[in-house]
Tab-separated table of C-alpha atoms and ligand atoms in Angstrom:
chain	number	residue	atom	x	y	z
I	1	MET	CA	29.786	2.835	-19.921
I	2	SER	CA	26.679	4.108	-18.142
I	3	ALA	CA	26.699	7.171	-15.878
I	4	GLN	CA	24.618	5.136	-13.389
I	5	PRO	CA	26.580	3.176	-10.740
I	6	ASP	CA	27.211	-0.543	-11.113
I	7	VAL	CA	25.350	-2.069	-8.131
I	8	MET	CA	25.073	-5.624	-9.489
I	9	ASP	CA	27.600	-7.334	-7.175
I	10	LYS	CA	26.130	-5.672	-4.084
I	11	LEU	CA	22.644	-6.603	-5.218
I	12	VAL	CA	23.519	-10.264	-5.842
I	13	SER	CA	24.939	-10.464	-2.327
I	14	LEU	CA	21.918	-8.691	-0.751
I	15	CYS	CA	19.528	-10.947	-2.671
I	16	LYS	CA	21.190	-14.089	-1.296
I	17	ARG	CA	21.689	-12.799	2.267
I	18	ARG	CA	18.097	-11.565	2.620
I	19	GLY	CA	16.314	-14.375	0.775
I	20	PHE	CA	15.359	-12.764	-2.528
I	21	ILE	CA	17.247	-14.945	-5.025
I	22	PHE	CA	19.455	-18.048	-4.674
I	23	GLN	CA	21.526	-19.901	-7.230
I	24	SER	CA	19.684	-23.036	-8.370
I	25	SER	CA	21.045	-26.295	-6.876
I	26	GLU	CA	23.703	-24.299	-5.017
I	27	ILE	CA	24.795	-27.237	-2.826
I	28	TYR	CA	25.835	-29.069	-6.024
I	29	GLY	CA	27.831	-26.115	-7.268
I	30	GLY	CA	24.900	-24.439	-9.010
I	31	THR	CA	23.198	-24.883	-12.388
I	32	GLY	CA	24.377	-22.549	-15.154
I	33	SER	CA	22.321	-19.370	-15.133
I	34	VAL	CA	19.261	-20.752	-13.396
I	35	TRP	CA	17.989	-19.041	-10.240
I	36	ASP	CA	15.501	-19.751	-7.438
I	37	TYR	CA	13.377	-17.059	-5.804
I	38	GLY	CA	13.470	-17.103	-1.998
I	39	PRO	CA	10.769	-15.937	0.453
I	40	LEU	CA	11.117	-12.215	-0.314
I	41	GLY	CA	11.918	-12.654	-4.011
I	42	VAL	CA	8.807	-14.697	-4.681
I	43	GLU	CA	6.664	-11.946	-3.097
I	44	LEU	CA	8.391	-9.229	-5.134
I	45	LYS	CA	8.093	-11.075	-8.445
I	46	ARG	CA	4.471	-12.017	-7.673
I	47	ASN	CA	3.695	-8.337	-7.044
I	48	VAL	CA	5.260	-7.454	-10.413
I	49	LYS	CA	3.192	-10.119	-12.169
I	50	ASP	CA	-0.028	-9.110	-10.355
I	51	ASN	CA	0.601	-5.504	-11.306
I	52	TRP	CA	1.007	-6.479	-14.991
I	53	TRP	CA	-2.075	-8.746	-14.914
I	54	ASN	CA	-4.194	-5.981	-13.374
I	55	ALA	CA	-2.986	-3.424	-15.921
I	56	MET	CA	-3.269	-5.705	-18.957
I	57	VAL	CA	-6.273	-7.955	-18.188
I	58	ARG	CA	-8.387	-7.064	-15.146
I	59	SER	CA	-8.676	-3.350	-15.789
I	60	ARG	CA	-9.569	-3.699	-19.476
I	61	ASP	CA	-12.591	-4.955	-21.424
I	62	ASP	CA	-10.596	-5.733	-24.546
I	63	VAL	CA	-7.957	-8.197	-23.218
I	64	GLU	CA	-8.655	-11.768	-22.062
I	65	GLY	CA	-6.368	-13.961	-19.946
I	66	LEU	CA	-4.935	-17.386	-20.834
I	67	ASP	CA	-2.655	-19.988	-19.259
I	68	ALA	CA	-1.462	-22.282	-22.059
I	69	ALA	CA	0.711	-25.370	-21.498
I	70	ILE	CA	4.506	-25.241	-21.837
I	71	LEU	CA	4.595	-28.384	-24.004
I	72	MET	CA	2.947	-27.955	-27.393
I	73	HIS	CA	2.619	-29.966	-30.593
I	74	PRO	CA	6.093	-30.010	-32.248
I	75	ARG	CA	4.620	-28.712	-35.526
I	76	VAL	CA	3.861	-25.431	-33.700
I	77	TRP	CA	7.591	-24.695	-33.633
I	78	GLU	CA	8.043	-25.556	-37.292
I	79	ALA	CA	5.191	-23.211	-38.198
I	80	SER	CA	6.469	-20.412	-35.966
I	81	GLY	CA	9.911	-20.555	-37.590
I	82	HIS	CA	11.698	-21.545	-34.381
I	83	VAL	CA	12.907	-24.972	-35.586
I	84	GLY	CA	14.488	-23.440	-38.674
I	85	GLY	CA	15.345	-19.955	-37.542
I	86	PHE	CA	15.666	-19.566	-33.769
I	87	VAL	CA	19.434	-19.788	-33.895
I	88	ASP	CA	22.448	-17.847	-32.680
I	89	PRO	CA	25.854	-18.037	-34.398
I	90	LEU	CA	28.295	-19.786	-32.065
I	91	VAL	CA	32.104	-19.770	-32.074
I	92	ASP	CA	34.430	-21.881	-29.923
I	93	CYS	CA	37.961	-20.969	-28.923
I	94	LYS	CA	40.268	-24.005	-29.255
I	95	THR	CA	42.754	-22.424	-26.808
I	96	CYS	CA	40.638	-21.372	-23.822
I	97	LYS	CA	37.618	-23.636	-24.655
I	98	GLY	CA	35.387	-20.559	-24.300
I	99	ARG	CA	32.136	-20.443	-26.247
I	100	PHE	CA	30.847	-17.108	-27.542
I	101	ARG	CA	28.105	-15.601	-29.681
I	102	ALA	CA	29.767	-14.628	-32.944
I	103	ASP	CA	27.486	-11.588	-33.311
I	104	LYS	CA	28.224	-10.319	-29.775
I	105	LEU	CA	32.008	-10.719	-29.562
I	106	GLU	CA	32.414	-7.061	-28.603
I	107	ASP	CA	30.354	-7.681	-25.421
I	108	ALA	CA	32.285	-10.867	-24.486
I	109	ARG	CA	35.571	-11.209	-22.565
I	110	CYS	CA	38.292	-13.785	-23.291
I	111	PRO	CA	39.323	-15.541	-20.040
I	112	GLN	CA	43.018	-14.813	-20.827
I	113	LYS	CA	44.607	-11.752	-19.221
I	114	PRO	CA	44.667	-8.821	-19.820
I	115	SER	CA	40.906	-8.647	-20.378
I	116	ARG	CA	40.161	-8.393	-24.108
I	117	GLN	CA	37.454	-9.468	-26.487
I	118	PRO	CA	37.698	-13.046	-27.848
I	119	GLY	CA	39.968	-13.221	-30.896
I	120	GLN	CA	42.177	-10.295	-29.816
I	121	HIS	CA	44.917	-12.311	-28.061
I	122	ASP	CA	47.609	-13.911	-30.230
I	123	ALA	CA	46.778	-17.288	-28.692
I	124	CYS	CA	43.048	-17.128	-29.521
I	125	GLN	CA	41.894	-19.747	-32.051
I	126	LEU	CA	38.260	-19.051	-32.906
I	127	THR	CA	36.386	-21.590	-35.034
I	128	GLU	CA	34.135	-20.590	-37.934
I	129	PRO	CA	30.627	-19.621	-36.665
I	130	ARG	CA	28.044	-22.410	-36.656
I	131	GLN	CA	24.305	-22.045	-36.093
I	132	PHE	CA	23.024	-23.207	-32.718
I	133	ASN	CA	19.278	-23.666	-32.056
I	134	LEU	CA	18.233	-22.183	-28.713
I	135	MET	CA	15.275	-24.498	-28.061
I	136	PHE	CA	15.507	-27.178	-25.354
I	137	LYS	CA	14.435	-30.573	-26.691
I	138	THR	CA	12.927	-33.424	-24.731
I	139	PHE	CA	10.834	-36.531	-25.455
I	140	MET	CA	7.156	-37.202	-24.875
I	141	GLY	CA	6.442	-40.769	-23.793
I	142	PRO	CA	8.889	-43.582	-23.060
I	143	LEU	CA	10.810	-43.627	-26.354
I	144	GLU	CA	13.744	-41.304	-26.938
I	145	GLU	CA	13.349	-41.034	-30.712
I	146	SER	CA	12.877	-38.181	-33.136
I	147	ALA	CA	9.176	-38.972	-33.623
I	148	SER	CA	8.524	-38.152	-29.953
I	149	THR	CA	10.602	-34.967	-29.778
I	150	VAL	CA	8.917	-32.014	-28.091
I	151	TYR	CA	10.315	-28.617	-27.121
I	152	LEU	CA	10.184	-26.476	-24.016
I	153	ARG	CA	8.557	-23.327	-25.370
I	154	PRO	CA	11.010	-20.486	-26.091
I	155	GLU	CA	8.200	-17.888	-25.976
I	156	THR	CA	4.683	-18.012	-24.508
I	157	ALA	CA	3.226	-16.249	-27.560
I	158	GLN	CA	2.569	-19.410	-29.606
I	159	GLY	CA	0.121	-20.697	-26.958
I	160	ILE	CA	-1.877	-17.532	-27.633
I	161	PHE	CA	-1.789	-17.814	-31.430
I	162	VAL	CA	-3.019	-21.412	-31.501
I	163	ASN	CA	-5.838	-20.494	-29.072
I	164	PHE	CA	-6.851	-17.343	-30.952
I	165	LEU	CA	-10.217	-18.681	-32.165
I	166	ASN	CA	-10.959	-20.622	-28.947
I	167	VAL	CA	-10.687	-17.406	-26.941
I	168	GLN	CA	-12.405	-15.193	-29.507
I	169	GLN	CA	-15.387	-17.521	-29.922
I	170	SER	CA	-15.808	-18.378	-26.226
I	171	THR	CA	-15.692	-14.723	-25.135
I	172	ARG	CA	-17.391	-13.245	-28.228
I	173	GLN	CA	-14.683	-10.558	-28.378
I	174	LYS	CA	-14.572	-8.431	-31.488
I	175	VAL	CA	-11.374	-7.342	-33.219
I	176	PRO	CA	-9.510	-5.352	-31.952
I	177	PHE	CA	-8.925	-7.363	-28.797
I	178	GLY	CA	-6.026	-8.996	-27.003
I	179	ILE	CA	-5.027	-12.211	-25.211
I	180	ALA	CA	-2.505	-12.089	-22.375
I	181	GLN	CA	-0.607	-14.676	-20.391
I	182	ILE	CA	2.219	-15.080	-17.917
I	183	GLY	CA	4.355	-18.199	-18.030
I	184	LYS	CA	7.710	-19.901	-18.151
I	185	ALA	CA	9.874	-19.872	-21.279
I	186	PHE	CA	13.182	-21.651	-21.903
I	187	ARG	CA	16.158	-20.779	-24.093
I	188	ASN	CA	19.466	-22.589	-24.232
I	189	GLU	CA	21.352	-19.270	-24.298
I	190	ILE	CA	25.019	-19.473	-25.362
I	191	THR	CA	26.074	-16.596	-23.128
I	192	PRO	CA	23.619	-16.210	-20.273
I	193	GLY	CA	24.628	-14.042	-17.334
I	194	ASN	CA	24.336	-10.805	-15.420
I	195	PHE	CA	22.397	-12.507	-12.616
I	196	ILE	CA	18.714	-12.884	-13.636
I	197	PHE	CA	19.115	-10.661	-16.726
I	198	ARG	CA	19.714	-13.500	-19.205
I	199	THR	CA	18.881	-16.977	-17.949
I	200	ARG	CA	17.956	-20.287	-19.503
I	201	GLU	CA	14.623	-20.559	-17.674
I	202	PHE	CA	12.593	-17.380	-17.230
I	203	GLU	CA	9.065	-16.005	-17.151
I	204	GLN	CA	7.429	-13.891	-19.810
I	205	MET	CA	4.367	-11.643	-19.595
I	206	GLU	CA	3.051	-11.430	-23.136
I	207	MET	CA	0.021	-9.960	-24.841
I	208	GLN	CA	-1.006	-10.351	-28.486
I	209	TYR	CA	-3.425	-7.708	-29.715
I	210	PHE	CA	-5.406	-8.790	-32.798
I	211	VAL	CA	-6.272	-5.929	-35.147
I	212	GLU	CA	-7.647	-5.337	-38.617
I	213	PRO	CA	-4.833	-5.148	-41.222
I	214	GLY	CA	-4.121	-1.516	-42.010
I	215	THR	CA	-4.780	-0.379	-38.416
I	216	ASP	CA	-1.695	-2.206	-37.090
I	217	MET	CA	0.764	0.712	-36.982
I	218	GLU	CA	-1.762	2.871	-35.133
I	219	TRP	CA	-2.155	0.146	-32.482
I	220	PHE	CA	1.591	-0.402	-32.433
I	221	GLU	CA	2.108	3.268	-31.445
I	222	LYS	CA	-0.653	3.077	-28.809
I	223	TRP	CA	0.840	-0.020	-27.177
I	224	LYS	CA	4.348	1.426	-27.266
I	225	ALA	CA	3.153	4.445	-25.278
I	226	GLU	CA	1.028	2.337	-22.909
I	227	ARG	CA	3.882	-0.039	-22.090
I	228	MET	CA	6.374	2.756	-21.391
I	229	GLN	CA	3.783	4.254	-19.028
I	230	TRP	CA	3.555	0.918	-17.189
I	231	HIS	CA	7.309	0.832	-16.558
I	232	LEU	CA	7.149	4.392	-15.222
I	233	SER	CA	4.234	3.409	-12.967
I	234	LEU	CA	6.508	0.809	-11.305
I	235	GLY	CA	8.751	3.655	-10.161
I	236	LEU	CA	11.544	3.079	-12.722
I	237	SER	CA	13.337	6.435	-13.139
I	238	PRO	CA	12.393	8.222	-16.377
I	239	GLU	CA	16.069	8.976	-17.157
I	240	ARG	CA	16.854	5.236	-17.016
I	241	LEU	CA	14.210	4.307	-19.617
I	242	LYS	CA	14.290	4.806	-23.365
I	243	PHE	CA	13.103	3.172	-26.578
I	244	HIS	CA	15.393	1.428	-29.022
I	245	GLN	CA	14.080	0.953	-32.557
I	246	HIS	CA	15.139	-2.237	-34.349
I	247	GLY	CA	16.890	-1.597	-37.649
I	248	ALA	CA	16.230	-3.874	-40.641
I	249	GLY	CA	19.123	-6.202	-39.696
I	250	GLU	CA	17.909	-6.608	-36.102
I	251	LEU	CA	14.262	-7.503	-36.732
I	252	ALA	CA	13.148	-10.995	-35.631
I	253	HIS	CA	11.943	-13.277	-38.431
I	254	TYR	CA	8.288	-12.542	-37.590
I	255	ALA	CA	8.494	-8.752	-37.085
I	256	ARG	CA	7.470	-5.948	-39.473
I	257	ALA	CA	8.447	-3.303	-36.892
I	258	ALA	CA	9.872	-3.513	-33.379
I	259	PHE	CA	10.835	-1.243	-30.503
I	260	ASP	CA	12.510	-2.329	-27.274
I	261	VAL	CA	11.864	-0.613	-23.990
I	262	THR	CA	15.398	-0.396	-22.584
I	263	PHE	CA	16.519	0.271	-19.001
I	264	ASP	CA	19.888	1.586	-17.854
I	265	PHE	CA	21.275	-1.141	-15.554
I	266	GLY	CA	24.381	0.980	-14.809
I	267	GLY	CA	28.092	0.161	-15.147
I	268	THR	CA	29.219	-1.626	-18.287
I	269	LEU	CA	25.813	-3.256	-18.842
I	270	GLY	CA	24.141	0.131	-19.424
I	271	PHE	CA	20.912	0.341	-21.443
I	272	GLN	CA	19.458	-3.107	-22.216
I	273	GLU	CA	16.120	-4.448	-23.460
I	274	ILE	CA	13.501	-5.222	-20.816
I	275	GLU	CA	10.469	-5.415	-23.127
I	276	GLY	CA	9.818	-5.826	-26.824
I	277	VAL	CA	6.843	-4.289	-28.674
I	278	HIS	CA	6.475	-5.968	-32.053
I	279	ASN	CA	4.232	-5.669	-35.078
I	280	ARG	CA	4.046	-9.345	-36.100
I	281	GLY	CA	1.625	-8.738	-38.968
I	282	ASP	CA	-0.256	-11.921	-39.909
I	283	PHE	CA	2.945	-14.009	-39.885
I	284	ASP	CA	2.021	-16.392	-37.038
I	285	LEU	CA	-1.685	-16.939	-37.755
I	286	THR	CA	-0.974	-17.496	-41.463
I	287	GLN	CA	1.815	-19.957	-40.685
I	288	HIS	CA	-0.449	-21.908	-38.288
I	289	GLN	CA	-3.207	-21.993	-40.917
I	290	THR	CA	-0.761	-23.461	-43.411
I	291	TYR	CA	0.801	-26.020	-41.052
I	292	SER	CA	-2.423	-27.120	-39.289
I	293	GLY	CA	-4.761	-26.906	-42.281
I	294	LYS	CA	-7.287	-25.090	-40.012
I	295	LYS	CA	-8.636	-21.628	-40.827
I	296	LEU	CA	-7.707	-18.936	-38.312
I	297	GLU	CA	-9.794	-16.149	-39.784
I	298	TYR	CA	-11.931	-13.583	-38.054
I	299	PHE	CA	-15.434	-12.929	-39.371
I	300	ASP	CA	-16.343	-9.263	-39.205
I	301	GLN	CA	-20.131	-9.650	-39.185
I	302	PRO	CA	-21.257	-6.009	-39.526
I	303	ASN	CA	-19.037	-5.566	-42.596
I	304	ASN	CA	-19.510	-9.145	-43.817
I	305	LYS	CA	-15.829	-9.786	-44.384
I	306	ARG	CA	-13.271	-12.369	-43.310
I	307	TYR	CA	-9.607	-11.760	-42.678
I	308	VAL	CA	-6.551	-13.016	-40.805
I	309	PRO	CA	-5.896	-10.327	-38.164
I	310	TYR	CA	-2.540	-8.619	-37.719
I	311	VAL	CA	-0.931	-8.838	-34.300
I	312	VAL	CA	0.759	-6.233	-32.143
I	313	GLU	CA	2.697	-7.984	-29.395
I	314	THR	CA	3.990	-6.678	-26.078
I	315	SER	CA	6.501	-9.037	-24.448
I	316	VAL	CA	8.224	-8.352	-21.141
I	317	GLY	CA	10.394	-10.635	-18.999
I	318	ALA	CA	9.119	-10.893	-15.413
I	319	ASP	CA	12.627	-11.674	-14.152
I	320	ARG	CA	14.321	-8.977	-16.189
I	321	VAL	CA	11.905	-6.279	-15.087
I	322	THR	CA	12.271	-7.498	-11.485
I	323	LEU	CA	16.041	-7.012	-11.853
I	324	ALA	CA	15.469	-3.516	-13.266
I	325	ILE	CA	13.243	-2.727	-10.268
I	326	LEU	CA	15.908	-3.946	-7.823
I	327	VAL	CA	18.731	-2.024	-9.553
I	328	ASN	CA	16.578	1.105	-9.700
I	329	ALA	CA	15.633	0.792	-6.016
I	330	TYR	CA	19.094	0.112	-4.517
I	331	ARG	CA	20.719	3.032	-2.713
I	332	GLU	CA	23.260	3.626	0.053
I	333	GLU	CA	22.751	6.613	2.351
I	334	THR	CA	24.392	8.330	5.267
I	335	VAL	CA	22.073	8.954	8.207
I	336	GLU	CA	22.291	12.233	10.113
I	337	GLY	CA	23.657	11.743	13.616
I	338	GLU	CA	24.680	8.122	12.965
I	339	ASP	CA	28.086	6.675	12.099
I	340	GLU	CA	26.717	3.761	10.135
I	341	GLY	CA	24.933	4.496	6.874
I	342	ARG	CA	22.011	2.476	5.594
I	343	VAL	CA	21.194	0.434	2.512
I	344	VAL	CA	17.673	1.070	1.241
I	345	LEU	CA	15.583	-0.616	-1.421
I	346	GLY	CA	13.328	2.265	-2.421
I	347	LEU	CA	10.690	-0.041	-3.911
I	348	ALA	CA	7.254	1.301	-4.821
I	349	PRO	CA	5.075	0.277	-1.827
I	350	SER	CA	2.795	-1.768	-4.100
I	351	LEU	CA	5.805	-3.924	-5.115
I	352	ALA	CA	7.504	-4.232	-1.705
I	353	PRO	CA	7.523	-7.864	-0.448
I	354	ILE	CA	6.638	-6.730	3.099
I	355	LYS	CA	4.334	-3.734	3.438
I	356	ALA	CA	4.693	-3.174	7.181
I	357	ALA	CA	6.906	-4.516	9.975
I	358	VAL	CA	5.701	-4.410	13.578
I	359	PHE	CA	8.135	-4.105	16.511
I	360	PRO	CA	7.616	-4.046	20.265
I	361	LEU	CA	10.170	-1.540	21.619
I	362	THR	CA	10.906	-3.889	24.532
I	363	LYS	CA	9.948	-7.459	25.328
I	364	LYS	CA	7.965	-6.444	28.450
I	365	ASP	CA	4.912	-4.508	29.672
I	366	GLY	CA	2.567	-6.221	27.244
I	367	GLN	CA	4.272	-4.664	24.176
I	368	PRO	CA	4.898	-7.987	22.338
I	369	ASP	CA	1.237	-9.002	22.864
I	370	MET	CA	-0.022	-5.725	21.447
I	371	ALA	CA	2.415	-5.939	18.507
I	372	ARG	CA	1.263	-9.494	17.742
I	373	ARG	CA	-2.392	-8.378	17.838
I	374	ILE	CA	-1.580	-5.643	15.311
I	375	VAL	CA	0.160	-8.182	13.039
I	376	GLU	CA	-2.892	-10.467	13.113
I	377	ASP	CA	-5.177	-7.533	12.414
I	378	LEU	CA	-3.150	-6.360	9.389
I	379	ARG	CA	-2.308	-9.802	7.961
I	380	PRO	CA	-5.522	-10.331	5.938
I	381	ALA	CA	-4.931	-7.021	4.154
I	382	MET	CA	-1.173	-7.072	3.504
I	383	ALA	CA	2.139	-8.897	3.920
I	384	VAL	CA	3.453	-8.067	7.423
I	385	ASP	CA	6.468	-9.040	9.487
I	386	TYR	CA	7.008	-9.193	13.266
I	387	ASP	CA	10.472	-8.571	14.716
I	388	GLU	CA	11.512	-8.244	18.370
I	389	THR	CA	15.233	-9.025	18.124
I	390	GLY	CA	18.083	-6.491	18.370
I	391	SER	CA	18.027	-2.749	18.873
I	392	ILE	CA	15.252	-0.740	17.244
I	393	GLY	CA	17.875	0.873	14.945
I	394	LYS	CA	19.015	-2.549	13.706
I	395	ARG	CA	15.433	-3.607	13.107
I	396	TYR	CA	14.792	-0.471	11.028
I	397	ARG	CA	17.948	-1.160	8.995
I	398	ARG	CA	16.895	-4.758	8.321
I	399	GLN	CA	13.561	-3.563	6.930
I	400	ASP	CA	15.086	-0.670	4.927
I	401	GLU	CA	17.374	-3.140	3.189
I	402	VAL	CA	14.441	-5.207	1.910
I	403	GLY	CA	12.293	-2.217	0.993
I	404	THR	CA	9.588	-2.346	3.700
I	405	PRO	CA	7.848	1.039	3.390
I	406	PHE	CA	6.434	1.242	6.950
I	407	CYS	CA	7.696	0.210	10.394
I	408	ILE	CA	5.229	0.240	13.277
I	409	THR	CA	6.587	0.465	16.812
I	410	VAL	CA	4.689	-0.381	19.991
I	411	ASP	CA	6.270	1.695	22.804
I	412	PRO	CA	5.450	2.403	26.484
I	413	GLN	CA	2.804	4.989	25.464
I	414	SER	CA	1.060	2.456	23.185
I	415	THR	CA	-0.321	0.155	25.861
I	416	GLY	CA	-1.759	3.218	27.703
I	417	ASP	CA	-3.459	5.130	24.870
I	418	ASP	CA	-3.682	2.478	22.110
I	419	THR	CA	-1.468	4.425	19.678
I	420	VAL	CA	1.701	3.379	17.823
I	421	THR	CA	4.384	5.139	15.787
I	422	VAL	CA	4.575	4.573	12.027
I	423	ARG	CA	7.965	5.329	10.456
I	424	ASP	CA	8.234	6.099	6.740
I	425	ARG	CA	11.176	4.305	5.051
I	426	ASP	CA	12.066	7.209	2.758
I	427	THR	CA	11.420	10.371	4.792
I	428	LEU	CA	12.145	8.733	8.184
I	429	ALA	CA	9.204	10.815	9.512
I	430	GLN	CA	7.232	9.201	12.338
I	431	ASP	CA	3.465	9.626	12.758
I	432	ARG	CA	1.566	8.613	15.883
I	433	VAL	CA	-1.528	6.694	14.803
I	434	GLY	CA	-4.380	5.043	16.740
I	435	ALA	CA	-3.995	1.252	16.578
I	436	SER	CA	-7.610	0.917	15.391
I	437	GLN	CA	-6.900	3.386	12.536
I	438	LEU	CA	-3.772	1.576	11.309
I	439	LYS	CA	-5.382	-0.497	8.579
I	440	ALA	CA	-7.054	2.512	6.952
I	441	TYR	CA	-3.931	4.675	7.445
I	442	LEU	CA	-1.678	2.131	5.721
I	443	ALA	CA	-4.213	1.363	2.971
I	444	GLY	CA	-4.275	5.075	2.110
I	445	LYS	CA	-0.487	5.298	2.027
I	446	LEU	CA	-0.103	2.107	-0.020
I	447	ALA	CA	-2.702	3.222	-2.563
I	448	GLY	CA	-1.088	6.685	-2.856
Y	501	GAP	N1	7.432	-13.308	-28.087
Y	501	GAP	C1	8.440	-12.373	-28.393
Y	501	GAP	C2	9.666	-12.592	-27.642
Y	501	GAP	O1	9.840	-13.602	-26.982
Y	501	GAP	P1	11.969	-11.498	-27.086
Y	501	GAP	O2	12.449	-10.108	-27.368
Y	501	GAP	O3	12.782	-12.641	-27.534
Y	501	GAP	O4	10.523	-11.553	-27.740
Y	501	GAP	C3	10.830	-10.772	-24.880
Y	501	GAP	O5	11.726	-11.645	-25.529
Y	501	GAP	C4	11.324	-10.469	-23.477
Y	501	GAP	O6	11.573	-11.689	-22.758
Y	501	GAP	C5	12.644	-9.709	-23.421
Y	501	GAP	O7	12.436	-8.313	-23.549
Y	501	GAP	C6	13.164	-10.066	-22.044
Y	501	GAP	O8	12.570	-9.232	-21.056
Y	501	GAP	C7	12.649	-11.485	-21.857
Y	501	GAP	N2	13.720	-12.464	-22.147
Y	501	GAP	C8	14.080	-12.966	-23.346
Y	501	GAP	N3	15.087	-13.839	-23.228
Y	501	GAP	C9	15.399	-13.892	-21.915
Y	501	GAP	C10	16.357	-14.618	-21.133
Y	501	GAP	N4	17.197	-15.493	-21.697
Y	501	GAP	N5	16.389	-14.417	-19.795
Y	501	GAP	C11	15.527	-13.554	-19.205
Y	501	GAP	N6	14.591	-12.850	-19.882
Y	501	GAP	C12	14.522	-13.015	-21.212
């Protein structure tokens, strides 16, 4: 049990009420563990992805971007080991009809009361474990037959491996260099849950870094440190982040070494993986050479040698890290001099879906016109919102709850001297700023 509070139920309700995240196909009763991002959620997740892309691709010379297709040749998944080995052990209970992961029974709850782990009630009748492949299958073309079976990719990484030489030769990159991409992945999880933590459709942000064999552990350590730094840069609290090293029994079939970046989600969920950093050796490129019959070697011209590079992978879930950001940001506060407290999402300004909200104090004396002009002026530079309904206190609360860092109010003084007040979400301090200076003022605050 974590020392951090369990805010998940409150967060799920806030996310629906304020348009961050909705259950997929809700009017039909929902689809199991699939979620849709609403107007504010799509902005938040896009900011997370942009932040990752800037850190991993745009700000570096040694990493190139890619956007590979979800559907790939079925042999890819034989070569990668997913057809044979991407399985979880599944047990059924003949009494309650529950279905559980045999290797995670201690984390599961039997639906019978009192709450216990499956197998611990006298009435439980668990079957022997059987292996269940997590890949979604579908068919390419009109015939539903095994020859036309294709898979929805369970990781984006394979699109990078099969394009290794295309990217290297077209960009003339020299080892060490990396290829990064963001995209959807699908896993038919036996026990999905905890909101967007474990879902059947999700997005990954992955980077494979190709290195000379023998230098792999050095790069592995560098990327471990770099990735932890990225999570801290998002504003995740240092005490909620730690590494977990995979023991021999935990390592994925492709990994020589692996560390998870884990985040403390609070309550019973506690510390859980949000990112994996893996040393995949030459497993994937060698497998694809064997299965495709095509060489995937790198030619090191200055040293006149050829080799299959080793790969250090960083793999983070866009949805899972978005959930970590929301959990980390959620807080309830009392406000001095007010009976009602406030709910605040203390999001880093760069991640906040709305950067600034503009309010006319009243609907008269030209205040709405001036507020609208300010919105139009700011809109090309940032996501802004206009709100003229309800008391000013209520409007502040609405923005606090969705993490808007700045609220700009046009008041009776504004139309006379062309100034407005800017309220800071966290300190509640109010600055009076010239309307013509607003863009620069906010840009400075957002960058800082
Ligand atoms: N290419 C390596 C790979 O896919 P992984 O540890 O299976 O490694 C990497 O997944 C990351 O993808 C995880 O740390 C997590 O953030 C995210 N992820 C994996 N399965 C997920 C699921 N069912 N729902 C949401 N995110 C998931």
